[in-house]
Amino acid sequence: FVAFAADIYGADLQFVENITERIELATYYRSNPDVFGSRIHAAVEYVKTLDQVDPDNVALFGYCFGGTGVLQYGLNGNDDVDAIVSFHGGLSSLPENPLTFGPKVLVLSGGEDDATSDVMDLEVTFDNVNASWEITRYSGIEHAFTVFSDERYNEWADHRSWESAYSFVLGIFGFSSFESAKPVNTTTNPVDYVDDTDGTALRGHLAIPTDEWTRPLPA
């Protein structure tokens, strides 16, 4: 599969070291779902132009801040992707009265992270728009369970959540397996694109499979 890491903040904000500024940026986008959604939509539109991409098989994966963003994206009625997967994304302050939710959605949550009431509220929200949803929680697991550098990282939950996301997307795309092997090395390339809504210059990072990834593997 082709992987693309979307840019939300802007091409000139690729490396924000000041923690206060990082919090302010994240808070701004969480509080402005239309702008957040516009950035995600720009990435989706770019990815669909790539020759190596089937525009009918596109999924959004979001971690933490991104996990909140992809849920907001679906709850705000965007249906230009087939699947949405949220890894330890914040579940509070999400849109409460969506009119529709088109993509199938998987939410992966630490049992010690999101409040039970937030999970229940999200289920009701999904049901109200007849969304096709799946929510998995991991007992005793805190926030940031996929972040290697965080003391809350949990290898079991990290692997378990990835396998769940993998099988979830396989089923939606109608595949029995992906036609590539795990690469020894993965190279990403910076890609410049624009959010046409407000003209913001963005810089994402793209990884495209090479011939050495192709299955079946050599004997």
PDB file of N, CA, C and O in Angstrom, residues 116-182:
ATOM      1  N   THR A 116     -15.324   6.139  30.175  1.00  0.00           N
ATOM      2  CA  THR A 116     -16.384   5.239  29.702  1.00  0.00           C
ATOM      3  C   THR A 116     -17.561   6.025  29.145  1.00  0.00           C
ATOM      4  O   THR A 116     -18.169   5.633  28.136  1.00  0.00           O
ATOM      5  N   SER A 117     -17.875   7.154  29.770  1.00  0.00           N
ATOM      6  CA  SER A 117     -18.995   7.970  29.298  1.00  0.00           C
ATOM      7  C   SER A 117     -18.737   8.507  27.893  1.00  0.00           C
ATOM      8  O   SER A 117     -19.667   8.595  27.073  1.00  0.00           O
ATOM      9  N   ASP A 118     -17.473   8.863  27.592  1.00  0.00           N
ATOM     10  CA  ASP A 118     -17.151   9.358  26.249  1.00  0.00           C
ATOM     11  C   ASP A 118     -17.317   8.255  25.213  1.00  0.00           C
ATOM     12  O   ASP A 118     -17.778   8.503  24.093  1.00  0.00           O
ATOM     13  N   VAL A 119     -16.927   7.037  25.574  1.00  0.00           N
ATOM     14  CA  VAL A 119     -17.079   5.907  24.657  1.00  0.00           C
ATOM     15  C   VAL A 119     -18.553   5.628  24.407  1.00  0.00           C
ATOM     16  O   VAL A 119     -18.990   5.433  23.258  1.00  0.00           O
ATOM     17  N   MET A 120     -19.344   5.639  25.463  1.00  0.00           N
ATOM     18  CA  MET A 120     -20.778   5.389  25.313  1.00  0.00           C
ATOM     19  C   MET A 120     -21.440   6.482  24.475  1.00  0.00           C
ATOM     20  O   MET A 120     -22.288   6.193  23.621  1.00  0.00           O
ATOM     21  N   ASP A 121     -21.046   7.725  24.709  1.00  0.00           N
ATOM     22  CA  ASP A 121     -21.607   8.833  23.923  1.00  0.00           C
ATOM     23  C   ASP A 121     -21.258   8.682  22.447  1.00  0.00           C
ATOM     24  O   ASP A 121     -22.088   8.965  21.569  1.00  0.00           O
ATOM     25  N   LEU A 122     -20.024   8.240  22.176  1.00  0.00           N
ATOM     26  CA  LEU A 122     -19.601   8.063  20.788  1.00  0.00           C
ATOM     27  C   LEU A 122     -20.412   6.945  20.126  1.00  0.00           C
ATOM     28  O   LEU A 122     -20.813   7.068  18.961  1.00  0.00           O
ATOM     29  N   GLU A 123     -20.665   5.868  20.846  1.00  0.00           N
ATOM     30  CA  GLU A 123     -21.480   4.788  20.304  1.00  0.00           C
ATOM     31  C   GLU A 123     -22.873   5.290  19.932  1.00  0.00           C
ATOM     32  O   GLU A 123     -23.404   4.964  18.860  1.00  0.00           O
ATOM     33  N   VAL A 124     -23.463   6.078  20.817  1.00  0.00           N
ATOM     34  CA  VAL A 124     -24.797   6.627  20.540  1.00  0.00           C
ATOM     35  C   VAL A 124     -24.754   7.525  19.307  1.00  0.00           C
ATOM     36  O   VAL A 124     -25.645   7.476  18.440  1.00  0.00           O
ATOM     37  N   THR A 125     -23.715   8.356  19.224  1.00  0.00           N
ATOM     38  CA  THR A 125     -23.569   9.243  18.070  1.00  0.00           C
ATOM     39  C   THR A 125     -23.468   8.441  16.780  1.00  0.00           C
ATOM     40  O   THR A 125     -24.127   8.761  15.778  1.00  0.00           O
ATOM     41  N   PHE A 126     -22.653   7.399  16.786  1.00  0.00           N
ATOM     42  CA  PHE A 126     -22.531   6.543  15.604  1.00  0.00           C
ATOM     43  C   PHE A 126     -23.868   5.887  15.248  1.00  0.00           C
ATOM     44  O   PHE A 126     -24.274   5.847  14.081  1.00  0.00           O
ATOM     45  N   ASP A 127     -24.546   5.370  16.260  1.00  0.00           N
ATOM     46  CA  ASP A 127     -25.812   4.676  16.012  1.00  0.00           C
ATOM     47  C   ASP A 127     -26.874   5.617  15.450  1.00  0.00           C
ATOM     48  O   ASP A 127     -27.707   5.216  14.629  1.00  0.00           O
ATOM     49  N   ASN A 128     -26.838   6.868  15.883  1.00  0.00           N
ATOM     50  CA  ASN A 128     -27.842   7.835  15.428  1.00  0.00           C
ATOM     51  C   ASN A 128     -27.762   8.114  13.935  1.00  0.00           C
ATOM     52  O   ASN A 128     -28.737   8.587  13.335  1.00  0.00           O
ATOM     53  N   VAL A 129     -26.594   7.857  13.343  1.00  0.00           N
ATOM     54  CA  VAL A 129     -26.443   8.077  11.898  1.00  0.00           C
ATOM     55  C   VAL A 129     -26.182   6.759  11.163  1.00  0.00           C
ATOM     56  O   VAL A 129     -25.719   6.751  10.019  1.00  0.00           O
ATOM     57  N   ASN A 130     -26.490   5.639  11.856  1.00  0.00           N
ATOM     58  CA  ASN A 130     -26.341   4.320  11.244  1.00  0.00           C
ATOM     59  C   ASN A 130     -24.933   4.053  10.720  1.00  0.00           C
ATOM     60  O   ASN A 130     -24.746   3.436   9.653  1.00  0.00           O
ATOM     61  N   ALA A 131     -23.942   4.530  11.457  1.00  0.00           N
ATOM     62  CA  ALA A 131     -22.555   4.281  11.074  1.00  0.00           C
ATOM     63  C   ALA A 131     -22.209   2.816  11.291  1.00  0.00           C
ATOM     64  O   ALA A 131     -22.760   2.145  12.168  1.00  0.00           O
ATOM     65  N   SER A 132     -21.272   2.306  10.489  1.00  0.00           N
ATOM     66  CA  SER A 132     -20.733   0.970  10.685  1.00  0.00           C
ATOM     67  C   SER A 132     -19.470   1.113  11.518  1.00  0.00           C
ATOM     68  O   SER A 132     -18.435   1.566  11.012  1.00  0.00           O
ATOM     69  N   TRP A 133     -19.551   0.772  12.804  1.00  0.00           N
ATOM     70  CA  TRP A 133     -18.451   1.075  13.713  1.00  0.00           C
ATOM     71  C   TRP A 133     -17.985  -0.142  14.497  1.00  0.00           C
ATOM     72  O   TRP A 133     -18.708  -1.103  14.690  1.00  0.00           O
ATOM     73  N   GLU A 134     -16.744  -0.028  14.960  1.00  0.00           N
ATOM     74  CA  GLU A 134     -16.144  -1.028  15.839  1.00  0.00           C
ATOM     75  C   GLU A 134     -15.269  -0.288  16.834  1.00  0.00           C
ATOM     76  O   GLU A 134     -14.482   0.586  16.456  1.00  0.00           O
ATOM     77  N   ILE A 135     -15.416  -0.604  18.109  1.00  0.00           N
ATOM     78  CA  ILE A 135     -14.604   0.020  19.147  1.00  0.00           C
ATOM     79  C   ILE A 135     -13.936  -1.080  19.961  1.00  0.00           C
ATOM     80  O   ILE A 135     -14.599  -1.987  20.454  1.00  0.00           O
ATOM     81  N   THR A 136     -12.617  -1.001  20.078  1.00  0.00           N
ATOM     82  CA  THR A 136     -11.855  -1.958  20.876  1.00  0.00           C
ATOM     83  C   THR A 136     -11.101  -1.201  21.962  1.00  0.00           C
ATOM     84  O   THR A 136     -10.439  -0.194  21.686  1.00  0.00           O
ATOM     85  N   ARG A 137     -11.206  -1.692  23.185  1.00  0.00           N
ATOM     86  CA  ARG A 137     -10.505  -1.084  24.310  1.00  0.00           C
ATOM     87  C   ARG A 137      -9.556  -2.108  24.923  1.00  0.00           C
ATOM     88  O   ARG A 137      -9.848  -3.303  24.939  1.00  0.00           O
ATOM     89  N   TYR A 138      -8.429  -1.621  25.431  1.00  0.00           N
ATOM     90  CA  TYR A 138      -7.400  -2.487  25.996  1.00  0.00           C
ATOM     91  C   TYR A 138      -7.282  -2.214  27.495  1.00  0.00           C
ATOM     92  O   TYR A 138      -6.892  -1.124  27.908  1.00  0.00           O
ATOM     93  N   SER A 139      -7.628  -3.221  28.299  1.00  0.00           N
ATOM     94  CA  SER A 139      -7.678  -3.021  29.747  1.00  0.00           C
ATOM     95  C   SER A 139      -6.303  -2.661  30.307  1.00  0.00           C
ATOM     96  O   SER A 139      -5.281  -3.233  29.916  1.00  0.00           O
ATOM     97  N   GLY A 140      -6.284  -1.676  31.204  1.00  0.00           N
ATOM     98  CA  GLY A 140      -5.060  -1.275  31.866  1.00  0.00           C
ATOM     99  C   GLY A 140      -4.114  -0.452  31.018  1.00  0.00           C
ATOM    100  O   GLY A 140      -3.028  -0.083  31.465  1.00  0.00           O
ATOM    101  N   ILE A 141      -4.500  -0.149  29.784  1.00  0.00           N
ATOM    102  CA  ILE A 141      -3.624   0.562  28.851  1.00  0.00           C
ATOM    103  C   ILE A 141      -3.951   2.051  28.864  1.00  0.00           C
ATOM    104  O   ILE A 141      -5.100   2.458  28.796  1.00  0.00           O
ATOM    105  N   GLU A 142      -2.889   2.857  28.960  1.00  0.00           N
ATOM    106  CA  GLU A 142      -3.041   4.303  29.015  1.00  0.00           C
ATOM    107  C   GLU A 142      -2.954   4.923  27.622  1.00  0.00           C
ATOM    108  O   GLU A 142      -2.758   4.239  26.621  1.00  0.00           O
ATOM    109  N   HIS A 143      -3.068   6.249  27.591  1.00  0.00           N
ATOM    110  CA  HIS A 143      -2.921   7.005  26.350  1.00  0.00           C
ATOM    111  C   HIS A 143      -1.504   6.813  25.792  1.00  0.00           C
ATOM    112  O   HIS A 143      -0.594   6.441  26.507  1.00  0.00           O
ATOM    113  N   ALA A 144      -1.349   7.075  24.491  1.00  0.00           N
ATOM    114  CA  ALA A 144      -0.032   7.060  23.826  1.00  0.00           C
ATOM    115  C   ALA A 144       0.598   5.670  23.801  1.00  0.00           C
ATOM    116  O   ALA A 144       1.822   5.537  23.772  1.00  0.00           O
ATOM    117  N   PHE A 145      -0.220   4.627  23.745  1.00  0.00           N
ATOM    118  CA  PHE A 145       0.324   3.276  23.823  1.00  0.00           C
ATOM    119  C   PHE A 145       1.104   2.852  22.590  1.00  0.00           C
ATOM    120  O   PHE A 145       1.756   1.801  22.590  1.00  0.00           O
ATOM    121  N   THR A 146       1.078   3.646  21.512  1.00  0.00           N
ATOM    122  CA  THR A 146       1.871   3.324  20.323  1.00  0.00           C
ATOM    123  C   THR A 146       3.126   4.179  20.198  1.00  0.00           C
ATOM    124  O   THR A 146       3.893   4.009  19.247  1.00  0.00           O
ATOM    125  N   VAL A 147       3.353   5.104  21.120  1.00  0.00           N
ATOM    126  CA  VAL A 147       4.456   6.065  21.003  1.00  0.00           C
ATOM    127  C   VAL A 147       5.697   5.498  21.679  1.00  0.00           C
ATOM    128  O   VAL A 147       5.782   5.433  22.909  1.00  0.00           O
ATOM    129  N   PHE A 148       6.683   5.097  20.872  1.00  0.00           N
ATOM    130  CA  PHE A 148       7.873   4.416  21.395  1.00  0.00           C
ATOM    131  C   PHE A 148       8.566   5.196  22.511  1.00  0.00           C
ATOM    132  O   PHE A 148       9.059   4.616  23.474  1.00  0.00           O
ATOM    133  N   SER A 149       8.639   6.509  22.355  1.00  0.00           N
ATOM    134  CA  SER A 149       9.411   7.333  23.278  1.00  0.00           C
ATOM    135  C   SER A 149       8.652   7.693  24.549  1.00  0.00           C
ATOM    136  O   SER A 149       9.214   8.329  25.443  1.00  0.00           O
ATOM    137  N   ASP A 150       7.389   7.305  24.645  1.00  0.00           N
ATOM    138  CA  ASP A 150       6.564   7.668  25.793  1.00  0.00           C
ATOM    139  C   ASP A 150       6.599   6.552  26.842  1.00  0.00           C
ATOM    140  O   ASP A 150       6.572   5.373  26.501  1.00  0.00           O
ATOM    141  N   GLU A 151       6.646   6.936  28.110  1.00  0.00           N
ATOM    142  CA  GLU A 151       6.697   5.930  29.179  1.00  0.00           C
ATOM    143  C   GLU A 151       5.434   5.079  29.237  1.00  0.00           C
ATOM    144  O   GLU A 151       5.423   4.001  29.825  1.00  0.00           O
ATOM    145  N   ARG A 152       4.360   5.555  28.596  1.00  0.00           N
ATOM    146  CA  ARG A 152       3.114   4.797  28.566  1.00  0.00           C
ATOM    147  C   ARG A 152       3.044   3.820  27.400  1.00  0.00           C
ATOM    148  O   ARG A 152       2.045   3.098  27.245  1.00  0.00           O
ATOM    149  N   TYR A 153       4.094   3.775  26.589  1.00  0.00           N
ATOM    150  CA  TYR A 153       4.122   2.849  25.453  1.00  0.00           C
ATOM    151  C   TYR A 153       3.903   1.420  25.931  1.00  0.00           C
ATOM    152  O   TYR A 153       4.466   0.987  26.938  1.00  0.00           O
ATOM    153  N   ASN A 154       3.079   0.678  25.178  1.00  0.00           N
ATOM    154  CA  ASN A 154       2.825  -0.716  25.511  1.00  0.00           C
ATOM    155  C   ASN A 154       2.960  -1.551  24.242  1.00  0.00           C
ATOM    156  O   ASN A 154       2.165  -1.401  23.306  1.00  0.00           O
ATOM    157  N   GLU A 155       3.970  -2.401  24.209  1.00  0.00           N
ATOM    158  CA  GLU A 155       4.265  -3.167  22.992  1.00  0.00           C
ATOM    159  C   GLU A 155       3.102  -4.060  22.589  1.00  0.00           C
ATOM    160  O   GLU A 155       2.773  -4.169  21.404  1.00  0.00           O
ATOM    161  N   TRP A 156       2.479  -4.715  23.568  1.00  0.00           N
ATOM    162  CA  TRP A 156       1.371  -5.615  23.255  1.00  0.00           C
ATOM    163  C   TRP A 156       0.219  -4.849  22.605  1.00  0.00           C
ATOM    164  O   TRP A 156      -0.310  -5.253  21.566  1.00  0.00           O
ATOM    165  N   ALA A 157      -0.187  -3.719  23.221  1.00  0.00           N
ATOM    166  CA  ALA A 157      -1.299  -2.938  22.684  1.00  0.00           C
ATOM    167  C   ALA A 157      -0.942  -2.322  21.335  1.00  0.00           C
ATOM    168  O   ALA A 157      -1.802  -2.211  20.451  1.00  0.00           O
ATOM    169  N   ASP A 158       0.314  -1.930  21.169  1.00  0.00           N
ATOM    170  CA  ASP A 158       0.770  -1.380  19.894  1.00  0.00           C
ATOM    171  C   ASP A 158       0.599  -2.421  18.790  1.00  0.00           C
ATOM    172  O   ASP A 158      -0.015  -2.145  17.744  1.00  0.00           O
ATOM    173  N   HIS A 159       1.119  -3.618  19.004  1.00  0.00           N
ATOM    174  CA  HIS A 159       1.027  -4.673  17.988  1.00  0.00           C
ATOM    175  C   HIS A 159      -0.418  -5.110  17.789  1.00  0.00           C
ATOM    176  O   HIS A 159      -0.860  -5.333  16.652  1.00  0.00           O
ATOM    177  N   ARG A 160      -1.139  -5.251  18.887  1.00  0.00           N
ATOM    178  CA  ARG A 160      -2.522  -5.712  18.811  1.00  0.00           C
ATOM    179  C   ARG A 160      -3.374  -4.719  18.007  1.00  0.00           C
ATOM    180  O   ARG A 160      -4.193  -5.120  17.165  1.00  0.00           O
ATOM    181  N   SER A 161      -3.199  -3.438  18.278  1.00  0.00           N
ATOM    182  CA  SER A 161      -3.995  -2.425  17.579  1.00  0.00           C
ATOM    183  C   SER A 161      -3.647  -2.375  16.096  1.00  0.00           C
ATOM    184  O   SER A 161      -4.527  -2.199  15.249  1.00  0.00           O
ATOM    185  N   TRP A 162      -2.352  -2.554  15.772  1.00  0.00           N
ATOM    186  CA  TRP A 162      -1.972  -2.542  14.359  1.00  0.00           C
ATOM    187  C   TRP A 162      -2.572  -3.736  13.621  1.00  0.00           C
ATOM    188  O   TRP A 162      -3.079  -3.596  12.505  1.00  0.00           O
ATOM    189  N   GLU A 163      -2.537  -4.901  14.229  1.00  0.00           N
ATOM    190  CA  GLU A 163      -3.129  -6.080  13.594  1.00  0.00           C
ATOM    191  C   GLU A 163      -4.639  -5.896  13.411  1.00  0.00           C
ATOM    192  O   GLU A 163      -5.208  -6.319  12.403  1.00  0.00           O
ATOM    193  N   SER A 164      -5.286  -5.272  14.378  1.00  0.00           N
ATOM    194  CA  SER A 164      -6.726  -5.014  14.258  1.00  0.00           C
ATOM    195  C   SER A 164      -7.004  -4.068  13.097  1.00  0.00           C
ATOM    196  O   SER A 164      -7.931  -4.281  12.316  1.00  0.00           O
ATOM    197  N   ALA A 165      -6.204  -3.013  12.997  1.00  0.00           N
ATOM    198  CA  ALA A 165      -6.383  -2.056  11.909  1.00  0.00           C
ATOM    199  C   ALA A 165      -6.113  -2.704  10.558  1.00  0.00           C
ATOM    200  O   ALA A 165      -6.837  -2.470   9.575  1.00  0.00           O
ATOM    201  N   TYR A 166      -5.086  -3.536  10.514  1.00  0.00           N
ATOM    202  CA  TYR A 166      -4.707  -4.240   9.279  1.00  0.00           C
ATOM    203  C   TYR A 166      -5.855  -5.111   8.774  1.00  0.00           C
ATOM    204  O   TYR A 166      -6.268  -5.026   7.611  1.00  0.00           O
ATOM    205  N   SER A 167      -6.405  -5.949   9.657  1.00  0.00           N
ATOM    206  CA  SER A 167      -7.481  -6.844   9.236  1.00  0.00           C
ATOM    207  C   SER A 167      -8.760  -6.069   8.918  1.00  0.00           C
ATOM    208  O   SER A 167      -9.520  -6.447   8.011  1.00  0.00           O
ATOM    209  N   PHE A 168      -8.990  -4.982   9.642  1.00  0.00           N
ATOM    210  CA  PHE A 168     -10.161  -4.140   9.410  1.00  0.00           C
ATOM    211  C   PHE A 168     -10.135  -3.564   7.991  1.00  0.00           C
ATOM    212  O   PHE A 168     -11.117  -3.660   7.241  1.00  0.00           O
ATOM    213  N   VAL A 169      -8.998  -3.016   7.610  1.00  0.00           N
ATOM    214  CA  VAL A 169      -8.877  -2.399   6.288  1.00  0.00           C
ATOM    215  C   VAL A 169      -8.877  -3.454   5.187  1.00  0.00           C
ATOM    216  O   VAL A 169      -9.469  -3.248   4.117  1.00  0.00           O
ATOM    217  N   LEU A 170      -8.231  -4.589   5.436  1.00  0.00           N
ATOM    218  CA  LEU A 170      -8.262  -5.670   4.445  1.00  0.00           C
ATOM    219  C   LEU A 170      -9.698  -6.040   4.090  1.00  0.00           C
ATOM    220  O   LEU A 170     -10.048  -6.200   2.920  1.00  0.00           O
ATOM    221  N   GLY A 171     -10.533  -6.198   5.118  1.00  0.00           N
ATOM    222  CA  GLY A 171     -11.915  -6.583   4.885  1.00  0.00           C
ATOM    223  C   GLY A 171     -12.683  -5.545   4.095  1.00  0.00           C
ATOM    224  O   GLY A 171     -13.481  -5.883   3.203  1.00  0.00           O
ATOM    225  N   ILE A 172     -12.458  -4.278   4.401  1.00  0.00           N
ATOM    226  CA  ILE A 172     -13.178  -3.205   3.710  1.00  0.00           C
ATOM    227  C   ILE A 172     -12.752  -3.100   2.253  1.00  0.00           C
ATOM    228  O   ILE A 172     -13.575  -2.881   1.355  1.00  0.00           O
ATOM    229  N   PHE A 173     -11.448  -3.277   2.005  1.00  0.00           N
ATOM    230  CA  PHE A 173     -10.947  -3.213   0.637  1.00  0.00           C
ATOM    231  C   PHE A 173     -11.241  -4.497  -0.147  1.00  0.00           C
ATOM    232  O   PHE A 173     -11.051  -4.544  -1.352  1.00  0.00           O
ATOM    233  N   GLY A 174     -11.665  -5.544   0.545  1.00  0.00           N
ATOM    234  CA  GLY A 174     -11.978  -6.798  -0.128  1.00  0.00           C
ATOM    235  C   GLY A 174     -10.767  -7.618  -0.489  1.00  0.00           C
ATOM    236  O   GLY A 174     -10.805  -8.401  -1.447  1.00  0.00           O
ATOM    237  N   PHE A 175      -9.669  -7.469   0.284  1.00  0.00           N
ATOM    238  CA  PHE A 175      -8.445  -8.224   0.015  1.00  0.00           C
ATOM    239  C   PHE A 175      -8.296  -9.339   1.034  1.00  0.00           C
ATOM    240  O   PHE A 175      -8.746  -9.228   2.172  1.00  0.00           O
ATOM    241  N   SER A 176      -7.609 -10.410   0.625  1.00  0.00           N
ATOM    242  CA  SER A 176      -7.246 -11.450   1.581  1.00  0.00           C
ATOM    243  C   SER A 176      -5.899 -11.152   2.218  1.00  0.00           C
ATOM    244  O   SER A 176      -5.591 -11.587   3.323  1.00  0.00           O
ATOM    245  N   SER A 177      -5.074 -10.385   1.501  1.00  0.00           N
ATOM    246  CA  SER A 177      -3.794  -9.920   2.031  1.00  0.00           C
ATOM    247  C   SER A 177      -3.315  -8.797   1.128  1.00  0.00           C
ATOM    248  O   SER A 177      -3.773  -8.649  -0.001  1.00  0.00           O
ATOM    249  N   PHE A 178      -2.384  -7.999   1.637  1.00  0.00           N
ATOM    250  CA  PHE A 178      -1.778  -6.981   0.795  1.00  0.00           C
ATOM    251  C   PHE A 178      -0.697  -7.622  -0.057  1.00  0.00           C
ATOM    252  O   PHE A 178      -0.034  -8.573   0.370  1.00  0.00           O
ATOM    253  N   GLU A 179      -0.519  -7.106  -1.268  1.00  0.00           N
ATOM    254  CA  GLU A 179       0.401  -7.731  -2.216  1.00  0.00           C
ATOM    255  C   GLU A 179       1.815  -7.191  -2.074  1.00  0.00           C
ATOM    256  O   GLU A 179       2.485  -6.881  -3.050  1.00  0.00           O
ATOM    257  N   SER A 180       2.273  -7.070  -0.852  1.00  0.00           N
ATOM    258  CA  SER A 180       3.647  -6.630  -0.647  1.00  0.00           C
ATOM    259  C   SER A 180       4.164  -7.200   0.651  1.00  0.00           C
ATOM    260  O   SER A 180       3.411  -7.506   1.570  1.00  0.00           O
ATOM    261  N   ALA A 181       5.467  -7.364   0.706  1.00  0.00           N
ATOM    262  CA  ALA A 181       6.113  -7.841   1.914  1.00  0.00           C
ATOM    263  C   ALA A 181       6.525  -6.643   2.766  1.00  0.00           C
ATOM    264  O   ALA A 181       6.594  -5.508   2.293  1.00  0.00           O
ATOM    265  N   LYS A 182       6.819  -6.912   4.024  1.00  0.00           N
ATOM    266  CA  LYS A 182       7.327  -5.852   4.886  1.00  0.00           C
ATOM    267  C   LYS A 182       8.721  -5.466   4.405  1.00  0.00           C
ATOM    268  O   LYS A 182       9.608  -6.318   4.280  1.00  0.00           O
TER     269      LYS A 182
END
